[in-house]
Amino acid sequence: MEIYSPPIPAIKNGKSLDEIRKSAKFHPSVWGDFFLKYDSDKTKITNAEPEEPARMKERKNSKDNEDLRTLSLRFRLLRQHGYNVPCDVFRKFTDSEGNYAASLQINVEGLLSLYEAAHLLKHDVEILDRAIEFCSSHLRASLHKVASVSLSKRAGEALEMPNRWSLTRLGARKFISAYQEDESHNATLLNFAKLDFNHLQKMHQRELSDATRWWKKLDNNIAEMHFYGFHRDDTYEYATLDELRILTDAIERWDVNETLEDSPPYVQTLYKNLIDTYTEIEDEMGESYCVQYAIQEMKKLLQSYFDEVKWLYNDNYIPTLEEYLKVSVISTGYMMMSTTSLVGMGDDQVSKKDFDWIVNEPLIDQASALLARLLDDFVGDEYEEKPSSIHCYMRQYGLSEDDARGQIKQRVKNAWKDMNQECLESTPASMPILMRVINLARAAQLIYSDGDCYTDPNKSKEWVKMLLIEAVEI
């Protein structure tokens, strides 16, 4: 069997090809064939499961009042559903200078509810910025003083990852555990939540079983990809510049009959698999027009990969911040994924107008991708050697690394404000479509919360177990 040996390039600046290549040392999958066992029989949902929640919905208890906790909860729920509720409702809790009343410090339930609500903030509304600062400070000070274990646990979880930033099902799983420890919990609601969680978990397990079977021969972190909802491809951090130019040009042409026979086997395989994947999707959907939108976004993504590689081969060129973000925001893959995620939603939920809107990079899409890029840059130095927004800030504006990181943190906050704004009334797209983009941002917020939890799957192992493996005990 002939083994392909890539040509040895000239030594550049005293560095060999291996030194120039910026391939990260990614951890292999920790799950292997684990999810193959979740076939259709093991994840079968009994007839009783859907019926029990229906019966429990008929039983409810509620108490209405205008305290801080209730008002904040109403505000958060309404804004989550797209209603532009004014922030003035919180002014009765502040003084003439906009400072929150000191008497609220002992109201931990109220502080927690306000803290969660305030993360639905948008631009130019200082009262919610102040609420986050005020609540986070006093919640941290109260964590070890609160008598309720449940409340302390919920407050700690919120400070680590507020509801708006968290993956919905992971947040639900954590809340179930904390709420169960509350002596005053509503048993009916708790049981309903558990049944709902386990029901959806079985669906996810079945999907993972199918995906693992499909990709069994590939060395990919399938469980983590399912958990976060996206993939990665490191060919553009390994191949030579000439190999990548051939591959990128071929992808731009998108010729299903092209084989790239003069290229290395791994480049040929990548190209064939990419073309075959989209061809298969097109066949399944009956050559739906929406697949063409997904293909165009994939082309744009891979071109951005190539542009980044050219920086590395150009004496490790450090671009301006604007130049960097123009390319590297796209290279997160978030714009490609936001478009591709709409493909399977069906014509009853997504129209051609929606695809035209998303591919024109609306503010919510830009903000989600920007957030992913900036958060990645915070931890990327651990695995990669390439330009980052931190380097660009430092070089372009003469900032220290700490000051550059401070600038980036503020831009992350502003990105959330942009996304929140885009979800409030008179939106150009429906809430299910907008939430696809929001959920991508949530995934980024989570995986970069403790280093790079995607690149190193051991860091996310407990999340995967909690969400996809361990059922909630009923």
XYZ file of C-alpha atoms in Angstrom:
474
model
C 0.000 0.000 0.000
C 1.414 3.331 -1.048
C 1.586 5.902 1.716
C 1.329 9.535 0.704
C 4.168 11.746 1.864
C 3.449 15.474 1.607
C 6.108 17.620 -0.043
C 8.592 19.174 2.332
C 8.250 22.955 2.109
C 11.113 25.350 2.388
C 12.184 26.276 5.881
C 10.528 29.597 6.751
C 12.148 31.891 9.305
C 14.085 28.930 10.685
C 10.905 26.943 11.341
C 9.905 23.581 9.898
C 6.401 22.716 8.692
C 5.597 21.019 11.995
C 6.482 24.211 13.844
C 4.465 26.370 11.481
C 1.395 24.195 11.673
C -0.800 25.346 14.487
C -2.669 22.135 15.011
C -4.164 21.924 18.493
C -3.721 18.809 20.597
C -7.344 17.809 20.890
C -8.440 15.205 23.386
C -10.016 12.081 21.860
C -13.648 11.281 22.599
C -14.249 9.978 26.111
C -17.498 8.282 25.108
C -16.528 5.926 22.255
C -19.415 3.575 21.416
C -21.235 4.283 24.670
C -24.354 5.744 23.080
C -24.838 2.842 20.663
C -26.744 1.041 23.410
C -29.529 3.613 23.357
C -31.494 2.004 20.537
C -35.213 2.445 19.917
C -36.159 -0.285 22.402
C -34.197 1.140 25.336
C -35.477 4.661 24.707
C -39.081 3.666 24.159
C -41.485 6.070 25.812
C -44.359 4.349 27.574
C -47.970 5.385 27.066
C -48.204 6.456 30.686
C -45.415 9.038 30.399
C -47.209 11.553 28.143
C -50.501 11.021 30.001
C -49.204 11.757 33.507
C -48.019 15.330 32.731
C -51.389 16.030 31.115
C -53.148 14.997 34.333
C -50.792 17.040 36.481
C -51.329 20.207 34.418
C -54.890 20.223 35.689
C -53.621 20.687 39.266
C -52.003 24.052 40.047
C -51.541 26.488 42.970
C -50.484 30.150 42.638
C -50.253 33.190 44.914
C -50.195 36.661 43.413
C -48.435 39.636 44.933
C -46.292 42.557 43.885
C -43.088 41.729 45.767
C -39.644 41.913 44.162
C -39.488 38.185 43.470
C -42.842 38.017 41.701
C -42.397 41.247 39.761
C -38.960 40.167 38.553
C -40.234 36.752 37.523
C -43.065 38.289 35.506
C -40.644 40.699 33.831
C -38.252 37.893 32.898
C -40.915 35.568 31.522
C -42.541 38.290 29.435
C -39.224 39.429 27.960
C -38.215 35.835 27.259
C -41.344 35.587 25.107
C -40.573 38.758 23.190
C -42.620 41.374 25.064
C -40.744 44.641 25.515
C -41.731 45.201 29.147
C -40.392 48.569 30.386
C -37.795 48.588 33.162
C -39.617 51.333 35.035
C -41.401 48.640 37.040
C -38.231 48.355 39.140
C -37.910 52.039 39.973
C -39.986 51.630 43.130
C -37.077 49.598 44.518
C -34.542 52.401 43.894
C -33.869 55.848 45.324
C -33.781 59.151 43.449
C -30.243 58.434 42.229
C -31.107 55.016 40.877
C -29.490 53.004 43.670
C -31.318 49.925 44.908
C -32.645 50.097 48.464
C -30.334 48.661 51.125
C -33.327 46.907 52.698
C -33.377 44.489 49.722
C -30.059 42.954 50.785
C -31.739 40.452 53.097
C -34.340 39.415 50.493
C -32.300 36.631 48.887
C -35.250 35.192 46.916
C -36.007 38.648 45.566
C -32.372 39.374 44.734
C -32.065 36.084 42.873
C -35.229 36.738 40.874
C -34.133 40.289 40.009
C -30.650 39.057 39.076
C -32.117 36.572 36.599
C -34.541 39.149 35.172
C -31.820 41.769 34.723
C -29.961 39.536 32.264
C -32.727 40.280 29.754
C -31.343 43.819 29.570
C -30.703 45.812 26.424
C -28.692 48.965 25.670
C -29.118 52.335 27.405
C -31.088 51.022 30.385
C -28.812 51.536 33.369
C -31.305 50.295 35.961
C -30.749 46.648 34.920
C -26.968 47.018 34.723
C -27.092 48.298 38.280
C -29.405 45.449 39.259
C -26.872 42.835 38.113
C -24.086 44.557 40.029
C -26.187 45.031 43.155
C -27.684 41.530 43.199
C -24.480 39.656 42.385
C -22.600 41.443 45.157
C -25.177 40.726 47.846
C -25.977 37.205 46.646
C -22.303 36.250 46.938
C -22.188 37.694 50.421
C -25.294 35.709 51.385
C -24.377 32.283 49.986
C -23.008 30.905 53.257
C -25.597 32.615 55.441
C -28.788 31.356 53.802
C -30.532 28.713 55.882
C -32.181 27.099 52.867
C -29.832 24.675 51.113
C -32.023 24.833 48.026
C -31.927 28.625 47.816
C -28.185 28.718 48.402
C -27.635 26.162 45.646
C -29.878 28.034 43.180
C -28.144 31.328 43.930
C -24.715 29.764 43.462
C -25.741 28.232 40.139
C -27.167 31.554 38.940
C -24.014 33.478 39.829
C -22.007 30.935 37.865
C -24.400 30.824 34.903
C -27.565 32.968 34.853
C -30.659 31.491 33.271
C -30.431 33.637 30.139
C -26.946 32.322 29.389
C -27.549 28.676 30.238
C -28.580 25.777 28.014
C -32.264 25.342 28.769
C -32.247 21.627 29.560
C -29.060 21.757 31.617
C -30.502 24.635 33.616
C -33.699 22.657 34.121
C -31.753 19.623 35.341
C -29.871 21.682 37.918
C -33.005 23.466 39.050
C -34.833 20.176 39.577
C -32.084 19.015 41.949
C -32.102 22.282 43.897
C -35.892 22.647 44.000
C -36.266 19.120 45.308
C -34.354 20.129 48.437
C -36.774 22.965 49.127
C -39.097 21.774 51.884
C -41.935 23.889 50.489
C -41.630 22.513 46.956
C -44.747 21.653 45.003
C -44.633 17.868 44.585
C -46.920 17.903 41.558
C -44.842 20.454 39.653
C -41.612 18.710 40.626
C -42.871 15.365 39.371
C -44.074 16.969 36.165
C -40.627 18.500 35.578
C -38.914 15.150 36.162
C -41.199 13.321 33.734
C -40.679 15.999 31.115
C -36.892 15.871 31.511
C -36.699 12.078 31.264
C -39.048 12.029 28.285
C -36.839 14.390 26.274
C -33.667 12.653 27.437
C -34.829 9.429 25.797
C -35.271 11.276 22.525
C -31.755 12.679 22.799
C -30.333 9.248 23.587
C -31.978 7.789 20.511
C -30.520 10.565 18.360
C -27.077 9.957 19.850
C -27.335 6.240 19.168
C -28.070 6.921 15.506
C -25.328 9.550 15.258
C -22.745 7.311 16.941
C -23.563 4.484 14.548
C -23.203 6.855 11.605
C -19.890 8.306 12.713
C -18.499 5.245 14.427
C -15.524 5.081 12.093
C -14.601 8.722 12.644
C -12.514 9.915 15.567
C -14.874 12.671 16.653
C -16.246 13.868 19.958
C -19.787 12.886 19.011
C -21.395 13.214 22.459
C -19.937 16.669 23.028
C -20.955 17.748 19.523
C -24.525 16.631 20.176
C -24.474 18.335 23.564
C -23.344 21.680 22.167
C -25.021 21.307 18.803
C -22.072 21.888 16.519
C -18.863 20.389 15.103
C -15.261 21.332 14.445
C -12.844 20.604 11.638
C -9.120 20.998 12.175
C -7.928 20.297 8.645
C -7.283 24.005 8.172
C -4.898 23.935 11.128
C -2.975 20.934 9.792
C -2.698 21.026 6.000
C -0.161 23.068 4.047
C -1.128 26.362 2.451
C -1.004 24.893 -1.076
C -3.199 21.955 -0.049
C -5.705 24.292 1.529
C -5.793 26.571 -1.505
C -6.702 23.610 -3.704
C -9.355 22.432 -1.247
C -10.883 25.887 -0.722
C -11.057 26.601 -4.472
C -12.711 23.222 -5.069
C -15.292 23.865 -2.360
C -16.064 27.238 -3.909
C -16.757 25.486 -7.242
C -18.804 22.755 -5.476
C -18.541 20.224 -8.289
C -19.952 16.849 -7.165
C -17.879 15.089 -9.844
C -14.546 16.567 -8.777
C -12.180 14.152 -7.007
C -9.045 16.232 -6.281
C -7.029 13.168 -7.267
C -3.731 15.057 -7.176
C -4.238 16.001 -3.541
C -3.328 14.002 -0.408
C -5.830 11.267 0.533
C -7.085 13.079 3.609
C -7.902 16.185 1.533
C -9.742 14.039 -1.008
C -11.662 12.310 1.767
C -12.651 15.573 3.413
C -13.876 17.043 0.146
C -15.840 13.915 -0.780
C -17.442 13.627 2.662
C -18.457 17.273 2.597
C -20.046 17.044 -0.834
C -21.709 13.712 -0.009
C -23.192 15.065 3.215
C -24.963 17.948 1.523
C -26.005 15.754 -1.395
C -27.569 13.315 1.062
C -29.410 16.130 2.823
C -30.674 17.389 -0.528
C -31.864 13.917 -1.478
C -33.678 13.522 1.834
C -35.401 16.876 1.445
C -36.191 16.543 -2.243
C -33.632 19.069 -3.482
C -35.042 21.753 -1.226
C -33.909 25.312 -2.004
C -32.903 25.819 1.629
C -29.929 23.444 1.305
C -28.354 25.889 -1.150
C -28.346 28.534 1.570
C -26.544 26.103 3.872
C -23.970 25.339 1.169
C -23.242 29.023 0.612
C -22.658 29.498 4.331
C -20.309 26.512 4.406
C -18.319 28.037 1.559
C -18.064 31.295 3.478
C -16.930 29.454 6.598
C -14.145 27.538 4.871
C -12.950 30.677 3.094
C -12.593 32.323 6.519
C -10.532 29.331 7.694
C -8.242 29.830 4.717
C -7.896 33.556 5.383
C -6.799 32.799 8.945
C -4.199 30.319 7.738
C -2.724 32.941 5.421
C -2.081 35.159 8.449
C -0.015 32.386 10.020
C 2.064 31.883 6.900
C 2.629 35.623 6.601
C 5.212 35.814 9.404
C 2.445 35.305 12.004
C 0.781 38.525 10.862
C -1.283 40.334 13.510
C -4.293 41.988 11.795
C -6.108 45.075 13.025
C -9.041 44.375 15.316
C -11.525 45.202 12.560
C -9.722 42.985 10.047
C -9.507 40.176 12.577
C -13.179 40.253 13.542
C -14.330 40.448 9.914
C -12.751 37.039 9.299
C -12.686 35.327 12.680
C -16.288 36.012 13.651
C -17.249 33.987 10.567
C -14.698 31.262 11.370
C -16.534 30.441 14.607
C -18.979 28.581 12.370
C -21.879 30.233 14.156
C -23.277 31.962 11.096
C -23.067 28.732 9.150
C -24.768 26.834 11.975
C -27.533 29.385 12.476
C -28.445 29.063 8.803
C -28.066 25.292 8.696
C -30.190 24.877 11.819
C -33.156 26.304 9.935
C -32.921 23.716 7.153
C -34.670 20.974 9.097
C -37.400 23.143 10.626
C -39.764 22.692 7.706
C -41.624 25.058 5.370
C -44.377 25.582 7.939
C -41.907 27.332 10.285
C -39.258 28.778 7.954
C -39.723 30.621 4.667
C -37.387 31.787 1.927
C -37.673 35.255 3.454
C -36.267 33.867 6.706
C -33.264 32.384 4.894
C -32.640 35.639 3.039
C -32.725 37.407 6.408
C -30.304 35.062 8.208
C -27.674 34.907 5.423
C -27.505 38.706 5.376
C -25.959 38.549 8.853
C -28.568 40.326 11.011
C -27.414 41.879 14.278
C -28.497 38.913 16.418
C -26.452 36.556 14.231
C -23.413 38.824 14.309
C -23.675 39.227 18.077
C -23.934 35.482 18.707
C -20.896 34.770 16.520
C -18.936 37.675 18.028
C -19.634 36.387 21.528
C -18.369 32.931 20.557
C -15.192 34.367 19.032
C -14.381 36.609 21.993
C -15.021 33.902 24.580
C -12.909 31.456 22.570
C -10.072 33.972 22.481
C -10.072 34.123 26.274
C -9.057 30.469 26.520
C -7.590 29.757 23.065
C -3.971 30.345 24.052
C -4.086 27.098 26.018
C -4.478 25.082 22.808
C -3.616 27.266 19.819
C -1.068 29.741 18.546
C -2.796 32.219 16.285
C -3.942 35.846 16.377
C -6.719 36.659 18.814
C -8.793 39.696 19.674
C -6.587 40.096 22.749
C -3.439 40.402 20.625
C -5.195 42.792 18.228
C -6.377 45.072 21.036
C -2.943 45.123 22.646
C -1.097 45.902 19.444
C -3.555 48.341 17.879
C -4.378 50.368 20.980
C -1.253 49.867 23.076
C -3.178 48.185 25.878
C -1.922 45.816 28.529
C -3.284 42.270 28.390
C -5.525 42.933 31.405
C -6.945 46.071 29.797
C -7.493 44.226 26.510
C -9.371 41.487 28.325
C -11.470 44.146 30.047
C -12.435 45.595 26.670
C -13.423 42.153 25.432
C -15.549 41.438 28.507
C -17.486 44.623 27.828
C -18.033 43.611 24.209
C -19.362 40.255 25.378
C -21.874 42.069 27.598
C -22.852 44.297 24.689
C -23.333 41.254 22.463
C -25.914 39.894 24.910
C -27.661 43.268 24.931
C -27.791 43.194 21.123
C -29.301 39.707 21.131
C -31.843 40.598 23.803
C -32.865 43.697 21.862
C -33.339 41.692 18.682
C -35.770 39.342 20.446
C -38.158 42.065 21.618
C -41.299 42.824 19.571
C -41.462 43.726 15.888
C -38.730 41.211 15.139
C -37.999 40.263 11.513
C -38.112 36.547 12.382
C -40.245 34.308 14.577
C -39.206 33.475 18.143
C -38.341 29.808 17.312
C -35.848 31.066 14.712
C -34.408 33.718 17.013
C -33.974 31.142 19.760
C -31.829 28.990 17.463
C -29.333 31.844 17.417
C -29.665 32.522 21.156
C -29.046 28.847 21.934
C -25.811 28.905 19.949
C -24.665 31.837 22.095
C -25.648 29.911 25.219
C -23.533 26.980 24.098
C -20.503 29.241 23.695
C -21.107 30.846 27.072
C -21.129 27.417 28.686
C -18.223 25.718 26.963
C -15.845 28.608 27.598
C -16.962 29.119 31.204
C -14.108 26.972 32.563
C -11.373 26.941 29.979
C -12.185 25.269 26.665
C -14.653 22.588 27.723
C -15.245 21.439 24.162
C -11.643 20.894 23.138
C -11.059 19.011 26.394
C -14.136 16.744 26.765
C -13.170 15.764 30.303
C -14.231 19.233 31.432
C -17.738 18.723 30.059
C -18.103 15.078 31.027
C -20.331 15.786 34.028
C -22.631 17.970 31.930
C -23.007 15.232 29.328
C -23.810 12.665 32.022
C -26.296 14.946 33.711
C -28.103 15.868 30.515
C -27.822 12.812 28.291
C -27.185 9.749 30.460
C -28.517 9.948 34.003
C -32.301 10.026 34.242
C -33.880 12.022 37.053
C -35.045 9.706 39.818
C -38.811 9.878 40.280
